Tab-separated table of N, CA and C in Angstrom:
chain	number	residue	atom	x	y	z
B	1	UNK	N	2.905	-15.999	-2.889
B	1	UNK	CA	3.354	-14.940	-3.770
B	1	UNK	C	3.897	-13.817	-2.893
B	2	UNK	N	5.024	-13.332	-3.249
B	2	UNK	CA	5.508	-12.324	-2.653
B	2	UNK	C	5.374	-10.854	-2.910
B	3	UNK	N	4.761	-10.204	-2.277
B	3	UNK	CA	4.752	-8.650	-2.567
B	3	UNK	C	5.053	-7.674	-2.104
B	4	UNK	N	4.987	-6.398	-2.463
B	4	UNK	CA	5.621	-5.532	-1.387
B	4	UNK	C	4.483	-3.919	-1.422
B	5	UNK	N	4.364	-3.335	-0.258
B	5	UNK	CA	3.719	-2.096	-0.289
B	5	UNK	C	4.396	-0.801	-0.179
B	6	UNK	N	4.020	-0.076	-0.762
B	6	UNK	CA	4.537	0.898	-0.214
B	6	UNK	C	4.022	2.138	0.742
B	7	UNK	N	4.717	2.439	2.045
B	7	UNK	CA	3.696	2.947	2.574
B	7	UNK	C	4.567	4.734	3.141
B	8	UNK	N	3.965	5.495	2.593
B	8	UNK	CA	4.224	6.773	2.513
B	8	UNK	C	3.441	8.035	3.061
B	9	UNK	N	4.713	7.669	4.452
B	9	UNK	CA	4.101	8.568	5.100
B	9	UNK	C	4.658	10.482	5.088
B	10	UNK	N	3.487	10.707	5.378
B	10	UNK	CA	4.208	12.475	5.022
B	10	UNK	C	3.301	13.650	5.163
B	11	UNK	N	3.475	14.489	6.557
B	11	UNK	CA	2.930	15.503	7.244
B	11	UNK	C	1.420	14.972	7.876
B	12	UNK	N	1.578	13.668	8.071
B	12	UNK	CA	0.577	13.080	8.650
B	12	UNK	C	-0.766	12.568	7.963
B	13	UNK	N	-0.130	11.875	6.666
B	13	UNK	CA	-0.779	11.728	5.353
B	13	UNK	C	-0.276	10.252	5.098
B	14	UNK	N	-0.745	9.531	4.032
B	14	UNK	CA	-0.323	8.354	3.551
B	14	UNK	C	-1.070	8.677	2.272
B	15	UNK	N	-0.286	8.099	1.349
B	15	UNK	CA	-0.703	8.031	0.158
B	15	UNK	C	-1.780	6.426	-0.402
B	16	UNK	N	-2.985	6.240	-0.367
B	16	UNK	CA	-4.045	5.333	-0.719
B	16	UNK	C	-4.029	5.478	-2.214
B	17	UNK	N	-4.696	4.049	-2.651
B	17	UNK	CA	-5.064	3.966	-3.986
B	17	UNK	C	-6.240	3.201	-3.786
B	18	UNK	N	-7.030	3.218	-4.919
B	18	UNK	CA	-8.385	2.629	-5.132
B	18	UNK	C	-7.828	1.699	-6.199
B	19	UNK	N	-7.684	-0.024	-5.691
B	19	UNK	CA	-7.340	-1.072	-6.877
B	19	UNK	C	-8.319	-1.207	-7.910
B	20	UNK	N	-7.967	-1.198	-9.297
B	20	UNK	CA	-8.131	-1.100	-10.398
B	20	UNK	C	-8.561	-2.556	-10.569
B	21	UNK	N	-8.178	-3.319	-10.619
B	21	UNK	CA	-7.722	-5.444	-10.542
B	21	UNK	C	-7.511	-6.103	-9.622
B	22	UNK	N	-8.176	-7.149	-10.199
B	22	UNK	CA	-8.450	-8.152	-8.685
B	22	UNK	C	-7.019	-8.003	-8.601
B	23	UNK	N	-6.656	-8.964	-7.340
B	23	UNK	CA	-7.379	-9.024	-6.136
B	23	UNK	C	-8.105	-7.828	-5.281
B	24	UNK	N	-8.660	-7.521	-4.612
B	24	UNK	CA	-9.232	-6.357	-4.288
B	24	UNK	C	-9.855	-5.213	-4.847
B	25	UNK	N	-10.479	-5.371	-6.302
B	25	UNK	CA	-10.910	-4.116	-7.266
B	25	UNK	C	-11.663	-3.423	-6.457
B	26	UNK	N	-11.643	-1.766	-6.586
B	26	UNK	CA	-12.230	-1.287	-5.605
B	26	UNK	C	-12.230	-1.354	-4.424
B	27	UNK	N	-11.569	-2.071	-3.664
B	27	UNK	CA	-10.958	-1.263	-2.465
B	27	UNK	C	-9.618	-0.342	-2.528
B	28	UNK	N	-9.490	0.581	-1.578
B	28	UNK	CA	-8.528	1.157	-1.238
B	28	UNK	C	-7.130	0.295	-0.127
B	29	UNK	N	-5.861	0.923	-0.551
B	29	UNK	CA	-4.859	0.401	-0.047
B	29	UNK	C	-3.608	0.944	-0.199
B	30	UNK	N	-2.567	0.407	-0.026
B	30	UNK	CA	-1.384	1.080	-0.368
B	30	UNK	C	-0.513	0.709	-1.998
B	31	UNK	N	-0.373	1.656	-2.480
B	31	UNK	CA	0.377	1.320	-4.269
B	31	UNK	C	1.188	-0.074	-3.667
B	32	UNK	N	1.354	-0.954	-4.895
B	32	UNK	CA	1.919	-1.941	-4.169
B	32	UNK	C	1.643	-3.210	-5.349
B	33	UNK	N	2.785	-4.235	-5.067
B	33	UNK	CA	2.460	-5.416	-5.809
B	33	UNK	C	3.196	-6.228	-6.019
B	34	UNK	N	3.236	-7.164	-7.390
B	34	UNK	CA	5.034	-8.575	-6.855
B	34	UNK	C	6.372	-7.860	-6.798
B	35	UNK	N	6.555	-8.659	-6.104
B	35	UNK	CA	8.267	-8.826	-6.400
B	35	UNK	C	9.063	-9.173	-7.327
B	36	UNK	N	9.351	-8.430	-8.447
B	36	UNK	CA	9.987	-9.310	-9.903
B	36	UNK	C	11.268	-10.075	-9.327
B	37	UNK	N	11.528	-10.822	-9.459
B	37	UNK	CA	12.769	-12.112	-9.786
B	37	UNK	C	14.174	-11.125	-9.673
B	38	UNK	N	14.832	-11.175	-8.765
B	38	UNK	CA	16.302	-10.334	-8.972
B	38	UNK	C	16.129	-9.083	-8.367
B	39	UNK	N	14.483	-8.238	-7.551
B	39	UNK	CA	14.283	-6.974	-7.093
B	39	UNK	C	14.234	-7.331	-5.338
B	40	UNK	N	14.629	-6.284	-4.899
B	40	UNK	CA	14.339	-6.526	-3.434
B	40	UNK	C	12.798	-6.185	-3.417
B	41	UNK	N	12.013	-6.664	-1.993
B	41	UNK	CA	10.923	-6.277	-1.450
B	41	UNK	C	11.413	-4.310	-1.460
B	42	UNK	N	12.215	-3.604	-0.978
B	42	UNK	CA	12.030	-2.268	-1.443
B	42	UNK	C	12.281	-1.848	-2.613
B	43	UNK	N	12.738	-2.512	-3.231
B	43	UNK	CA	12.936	-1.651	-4.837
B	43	UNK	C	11.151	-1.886	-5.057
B	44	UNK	N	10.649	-3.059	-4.968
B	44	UNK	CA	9.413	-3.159	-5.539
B	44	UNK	C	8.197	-2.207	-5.356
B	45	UNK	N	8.774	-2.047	-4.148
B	45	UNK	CA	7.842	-1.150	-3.595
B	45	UNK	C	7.792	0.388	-4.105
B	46	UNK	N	9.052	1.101	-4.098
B	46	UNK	CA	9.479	2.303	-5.086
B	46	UNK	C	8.939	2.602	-6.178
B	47	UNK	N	9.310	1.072	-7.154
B	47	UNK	CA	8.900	1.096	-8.696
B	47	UNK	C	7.681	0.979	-8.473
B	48	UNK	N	6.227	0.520	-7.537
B	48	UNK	CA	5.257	-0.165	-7.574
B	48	UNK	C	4.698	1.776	-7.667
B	49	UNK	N	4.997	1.987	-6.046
B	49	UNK	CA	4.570	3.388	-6.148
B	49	UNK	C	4.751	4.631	-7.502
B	50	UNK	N	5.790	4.199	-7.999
B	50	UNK	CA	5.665	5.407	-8.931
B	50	UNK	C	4.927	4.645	-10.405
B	51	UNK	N	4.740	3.663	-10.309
B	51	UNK	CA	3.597	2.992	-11.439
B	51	UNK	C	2.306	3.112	-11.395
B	52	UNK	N	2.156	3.308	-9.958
B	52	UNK	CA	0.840	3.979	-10.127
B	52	UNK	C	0.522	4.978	-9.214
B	53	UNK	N	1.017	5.764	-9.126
B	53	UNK	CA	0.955	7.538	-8.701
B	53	UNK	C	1.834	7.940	-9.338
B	54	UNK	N	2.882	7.928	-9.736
B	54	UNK	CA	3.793	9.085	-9.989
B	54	UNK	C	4.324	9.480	-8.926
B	55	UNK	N	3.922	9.070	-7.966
B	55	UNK	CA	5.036	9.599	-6.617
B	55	UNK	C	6.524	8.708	-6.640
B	56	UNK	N	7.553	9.877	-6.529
B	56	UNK	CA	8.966	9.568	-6.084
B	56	UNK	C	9.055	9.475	-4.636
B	57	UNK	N	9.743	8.235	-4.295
B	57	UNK	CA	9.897	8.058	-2.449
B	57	UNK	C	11.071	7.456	-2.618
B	58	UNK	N	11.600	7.586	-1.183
B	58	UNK	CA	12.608	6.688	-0.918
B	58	UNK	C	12.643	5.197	-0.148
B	59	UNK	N	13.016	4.278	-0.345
B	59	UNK	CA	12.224	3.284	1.170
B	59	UNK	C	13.460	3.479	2.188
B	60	UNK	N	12.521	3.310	3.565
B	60	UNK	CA	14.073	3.590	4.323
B	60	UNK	C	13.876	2.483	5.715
B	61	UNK	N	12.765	1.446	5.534
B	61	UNK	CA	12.690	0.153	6.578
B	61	UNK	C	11.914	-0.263	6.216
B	62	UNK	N	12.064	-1.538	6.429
B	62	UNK	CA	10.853	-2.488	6.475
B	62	UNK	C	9.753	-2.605	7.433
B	63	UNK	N	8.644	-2.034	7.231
B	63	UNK	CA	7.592	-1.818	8.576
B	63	UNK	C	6.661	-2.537	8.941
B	64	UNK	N	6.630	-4.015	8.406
B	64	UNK	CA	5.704	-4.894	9.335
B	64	UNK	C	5.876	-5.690	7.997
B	65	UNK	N	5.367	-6.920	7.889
B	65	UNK	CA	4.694	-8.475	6.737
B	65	UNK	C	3.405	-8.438	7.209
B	66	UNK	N	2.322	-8.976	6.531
B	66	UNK	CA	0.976	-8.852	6.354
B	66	UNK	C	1.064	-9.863	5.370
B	67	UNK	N	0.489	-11.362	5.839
B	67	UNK	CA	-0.369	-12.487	5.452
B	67	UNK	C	-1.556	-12.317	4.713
B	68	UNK	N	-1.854	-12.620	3.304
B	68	UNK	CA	-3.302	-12.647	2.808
B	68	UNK	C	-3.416	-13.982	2.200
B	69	UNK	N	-4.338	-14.274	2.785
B	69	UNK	CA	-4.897	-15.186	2.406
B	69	UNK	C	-6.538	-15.294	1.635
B	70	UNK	N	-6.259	-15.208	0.329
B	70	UNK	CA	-7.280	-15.523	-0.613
B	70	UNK	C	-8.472	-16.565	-0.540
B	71	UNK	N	-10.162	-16.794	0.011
B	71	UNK	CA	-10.711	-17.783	-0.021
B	71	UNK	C	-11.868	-18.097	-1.220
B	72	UNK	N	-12.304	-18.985	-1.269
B	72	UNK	CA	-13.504	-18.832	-1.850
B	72	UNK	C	-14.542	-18.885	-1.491
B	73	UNK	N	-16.049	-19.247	-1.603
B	73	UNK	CA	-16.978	-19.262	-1.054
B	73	UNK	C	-16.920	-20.141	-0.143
B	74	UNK	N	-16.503	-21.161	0.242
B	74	UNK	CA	-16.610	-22.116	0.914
B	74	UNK	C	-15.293	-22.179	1.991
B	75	UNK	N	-14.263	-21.539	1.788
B	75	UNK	CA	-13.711	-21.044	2.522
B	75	UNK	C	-11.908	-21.779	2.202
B	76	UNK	N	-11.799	-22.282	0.837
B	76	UNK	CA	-10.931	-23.036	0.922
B	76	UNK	C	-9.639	-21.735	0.301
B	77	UNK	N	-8.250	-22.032	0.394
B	77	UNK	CA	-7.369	-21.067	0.006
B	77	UNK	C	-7.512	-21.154	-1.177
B	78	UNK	N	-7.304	-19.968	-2.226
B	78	UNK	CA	-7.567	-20.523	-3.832
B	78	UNK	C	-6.031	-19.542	-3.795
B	79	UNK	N	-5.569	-18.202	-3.118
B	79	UNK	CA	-4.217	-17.639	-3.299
B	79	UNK	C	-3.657	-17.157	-2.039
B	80	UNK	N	-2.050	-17.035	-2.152
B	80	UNK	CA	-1.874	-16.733	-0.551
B	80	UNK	C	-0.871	-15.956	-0.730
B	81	UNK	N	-0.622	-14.672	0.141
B	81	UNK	CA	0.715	-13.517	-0.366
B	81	UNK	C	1.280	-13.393	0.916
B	82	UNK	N	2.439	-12.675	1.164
B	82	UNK	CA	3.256	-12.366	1.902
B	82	UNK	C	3.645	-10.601	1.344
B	83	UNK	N	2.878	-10.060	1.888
B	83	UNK	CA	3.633	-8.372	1.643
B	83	UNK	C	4.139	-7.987	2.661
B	84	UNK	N	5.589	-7.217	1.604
B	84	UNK	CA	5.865	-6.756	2.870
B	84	UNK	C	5.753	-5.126	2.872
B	85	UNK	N	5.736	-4.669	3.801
B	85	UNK	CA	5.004	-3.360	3.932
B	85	UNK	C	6.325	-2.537	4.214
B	86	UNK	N	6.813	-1.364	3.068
B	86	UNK	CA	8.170	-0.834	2.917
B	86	UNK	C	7.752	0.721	4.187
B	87	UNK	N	8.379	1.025	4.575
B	87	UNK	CA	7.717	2.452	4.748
B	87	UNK	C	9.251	3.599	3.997
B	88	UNK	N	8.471	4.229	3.322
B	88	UNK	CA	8.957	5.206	2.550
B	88	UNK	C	9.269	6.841	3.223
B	89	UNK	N	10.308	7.709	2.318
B	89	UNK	CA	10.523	8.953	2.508
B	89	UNK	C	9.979	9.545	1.685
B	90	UNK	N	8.806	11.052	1.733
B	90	UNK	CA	7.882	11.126	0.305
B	90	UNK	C	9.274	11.817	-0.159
B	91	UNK	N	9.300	12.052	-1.744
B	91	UNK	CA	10.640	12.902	-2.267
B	91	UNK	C	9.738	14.037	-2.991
B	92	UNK	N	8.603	13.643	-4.041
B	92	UNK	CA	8.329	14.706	-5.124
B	92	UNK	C	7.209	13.752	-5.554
B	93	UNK	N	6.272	14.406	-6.459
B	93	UNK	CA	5.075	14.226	-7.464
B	93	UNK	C	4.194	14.157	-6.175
B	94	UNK	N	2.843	14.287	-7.337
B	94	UNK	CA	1.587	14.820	-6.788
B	94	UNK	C	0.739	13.276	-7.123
B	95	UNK	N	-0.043	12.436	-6.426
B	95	UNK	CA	-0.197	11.019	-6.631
B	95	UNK	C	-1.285	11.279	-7.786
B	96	UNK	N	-1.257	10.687	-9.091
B	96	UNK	CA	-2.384	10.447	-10.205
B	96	UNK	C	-2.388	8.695	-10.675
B	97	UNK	N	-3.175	8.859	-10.443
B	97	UNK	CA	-3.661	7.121	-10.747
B	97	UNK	C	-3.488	6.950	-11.896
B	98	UNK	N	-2.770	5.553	-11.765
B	98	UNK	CA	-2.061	4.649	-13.489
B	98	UNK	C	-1.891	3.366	-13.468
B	99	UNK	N	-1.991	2.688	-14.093
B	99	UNK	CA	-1.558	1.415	-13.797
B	99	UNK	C	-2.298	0.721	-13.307
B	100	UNK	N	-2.675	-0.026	-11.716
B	100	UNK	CA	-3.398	-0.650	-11.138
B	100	UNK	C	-4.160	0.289	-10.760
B	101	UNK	N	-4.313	1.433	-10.156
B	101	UNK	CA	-4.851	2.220	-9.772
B	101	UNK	C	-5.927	2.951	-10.326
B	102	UNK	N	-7.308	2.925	-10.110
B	102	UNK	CA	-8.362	3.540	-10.084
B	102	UNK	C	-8.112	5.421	-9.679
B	103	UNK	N	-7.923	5.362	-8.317
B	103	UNK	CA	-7.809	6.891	-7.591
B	103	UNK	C	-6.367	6.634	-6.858
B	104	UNK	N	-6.328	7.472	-6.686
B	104	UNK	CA	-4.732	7.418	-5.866
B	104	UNK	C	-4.620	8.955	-5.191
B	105	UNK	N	-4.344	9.341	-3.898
B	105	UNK	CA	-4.687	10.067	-2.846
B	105	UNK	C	-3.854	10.302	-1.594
B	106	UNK	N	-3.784	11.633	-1.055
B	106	UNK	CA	-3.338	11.514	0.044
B	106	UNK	C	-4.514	11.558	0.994
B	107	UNK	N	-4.015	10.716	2.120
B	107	UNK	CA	-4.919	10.461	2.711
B	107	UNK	C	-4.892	10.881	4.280
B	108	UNK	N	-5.267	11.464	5.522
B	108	UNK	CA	-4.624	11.754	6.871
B	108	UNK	C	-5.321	10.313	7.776
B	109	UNK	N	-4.079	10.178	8.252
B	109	UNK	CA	-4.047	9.099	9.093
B	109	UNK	C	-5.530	9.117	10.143
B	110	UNK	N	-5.593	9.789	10.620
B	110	UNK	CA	-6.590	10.087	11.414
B	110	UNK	C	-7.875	10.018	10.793
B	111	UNK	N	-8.176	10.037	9.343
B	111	UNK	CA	-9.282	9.636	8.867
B	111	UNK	C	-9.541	8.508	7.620
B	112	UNK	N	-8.603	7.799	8.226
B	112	UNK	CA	-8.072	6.520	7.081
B	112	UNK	C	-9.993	5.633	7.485
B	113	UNK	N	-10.139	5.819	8.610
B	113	UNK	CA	-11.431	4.842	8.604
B	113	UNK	C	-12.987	5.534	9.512
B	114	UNK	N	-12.806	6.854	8.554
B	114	UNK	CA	-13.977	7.557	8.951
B	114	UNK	C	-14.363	7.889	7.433
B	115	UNK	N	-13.484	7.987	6.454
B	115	UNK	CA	-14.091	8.418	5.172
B	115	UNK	C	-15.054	7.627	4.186
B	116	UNK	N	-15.116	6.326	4.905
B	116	UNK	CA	-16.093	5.409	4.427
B	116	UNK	C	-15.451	4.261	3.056
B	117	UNK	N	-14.335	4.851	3.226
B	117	UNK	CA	-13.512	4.029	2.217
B	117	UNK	C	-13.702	2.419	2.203
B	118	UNK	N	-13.743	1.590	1.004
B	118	UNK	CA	-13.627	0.204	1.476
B	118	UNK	C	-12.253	-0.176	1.160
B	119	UNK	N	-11.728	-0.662	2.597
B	119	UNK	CA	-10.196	-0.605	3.132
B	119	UNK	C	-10.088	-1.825	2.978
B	120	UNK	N	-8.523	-2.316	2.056
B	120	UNK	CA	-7.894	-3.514	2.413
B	120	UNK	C	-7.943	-3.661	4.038
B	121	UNK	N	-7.646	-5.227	4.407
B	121	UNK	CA	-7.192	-5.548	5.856
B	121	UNK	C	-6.277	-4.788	6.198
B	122	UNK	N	-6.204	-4.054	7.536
B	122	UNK	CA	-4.973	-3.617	8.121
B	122	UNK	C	-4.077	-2.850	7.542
B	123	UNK	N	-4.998	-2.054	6.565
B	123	UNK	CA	-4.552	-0.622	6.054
B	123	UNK	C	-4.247	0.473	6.869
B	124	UNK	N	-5.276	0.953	7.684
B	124	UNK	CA	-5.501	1.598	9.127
B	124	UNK	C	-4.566	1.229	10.043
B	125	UNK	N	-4.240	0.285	10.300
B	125	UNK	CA	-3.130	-0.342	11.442
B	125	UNK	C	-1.594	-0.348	10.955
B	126	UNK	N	-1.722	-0.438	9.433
B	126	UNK	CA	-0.199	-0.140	9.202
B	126	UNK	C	-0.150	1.362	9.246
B	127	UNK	N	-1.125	1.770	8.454
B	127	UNK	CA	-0.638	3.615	8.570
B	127	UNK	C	-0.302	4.191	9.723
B	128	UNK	N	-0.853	3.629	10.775
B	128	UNK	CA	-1.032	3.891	12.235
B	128	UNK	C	0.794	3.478	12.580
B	129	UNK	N	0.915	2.292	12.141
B	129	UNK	CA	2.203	2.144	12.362
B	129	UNK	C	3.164	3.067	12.095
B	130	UNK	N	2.948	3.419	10.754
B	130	UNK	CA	3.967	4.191	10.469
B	130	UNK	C	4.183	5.756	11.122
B	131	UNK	N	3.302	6.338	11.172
B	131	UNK	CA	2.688	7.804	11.951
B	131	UNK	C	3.587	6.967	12.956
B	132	UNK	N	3.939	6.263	13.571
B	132	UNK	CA	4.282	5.737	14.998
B	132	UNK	C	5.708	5.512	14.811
B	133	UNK	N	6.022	4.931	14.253
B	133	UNK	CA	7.441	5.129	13.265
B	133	UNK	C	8.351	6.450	13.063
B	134	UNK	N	7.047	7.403	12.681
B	134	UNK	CA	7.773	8.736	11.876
B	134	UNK	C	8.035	10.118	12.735
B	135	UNK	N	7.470	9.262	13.635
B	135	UNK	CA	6.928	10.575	15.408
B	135	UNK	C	8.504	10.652	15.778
């Protein structure tokens, strides 16, 4: 399954959400989700973000793919995604959770994994990316 994130960086912030629906309920991550049929990986990412924050961005590269692989108890694949991780320009709105989203937040890079949050995989390492990106 193909998906896309959006990752929005801005004054040394990223915007997190707390997932609402599996996959991941209750963890935190970046707004984000499929790819409809006929959308690029960045449009998805745009529309994904403002579906559930209300934040307006722009995407302006593609900043890494991130493999998930879904198991079950026993360890066999039951789902498998391909996101791709957009990195965005912030434009306007203040992030309020809708849609998939539980909480939705800015968040500072520097304390993406001290706030005790329970973090998708390689949430921390993309934000990191991007701060690295935006320098």
């Amino acid at each position: 399954v193909l998906g896309a994130i959006a990752v929005v960086y801005h004054l040394g912030q990223v915007i997190l959400i707390q997932r609402k629906t599996e996959p991941n309920a209750g963890w935190w991550g970046f707004p984000g989700g499929h790819v409809e049929l006929g959308e690029t990986a960045m449009q998805a990412a745009i529309r994904e973000l403002f579906e559930e924050t209300g934040v307006v961005a722009r995407p302006l590269e593609y900043l890494t793919n991130i493999d998930v692989l879904l198991r079950d108890s026993v360890g066999a694949v039951q789902k498998q995604y391909l996101l791709t991780a957009v990195l965005c320009a912030y434009e306007s709105g203040t992030p309020v959770p809708d849609d998939d989203a539980l909480q939705a937040s800015w968040i500072p890079v520097d304390e993406i994994e001290e706030r005790g949050l329970e973090l998708i995989d390689q949430v921390a390492d993309v934000a990191r990316l991007a701060r690295q990106k935006q320098a």
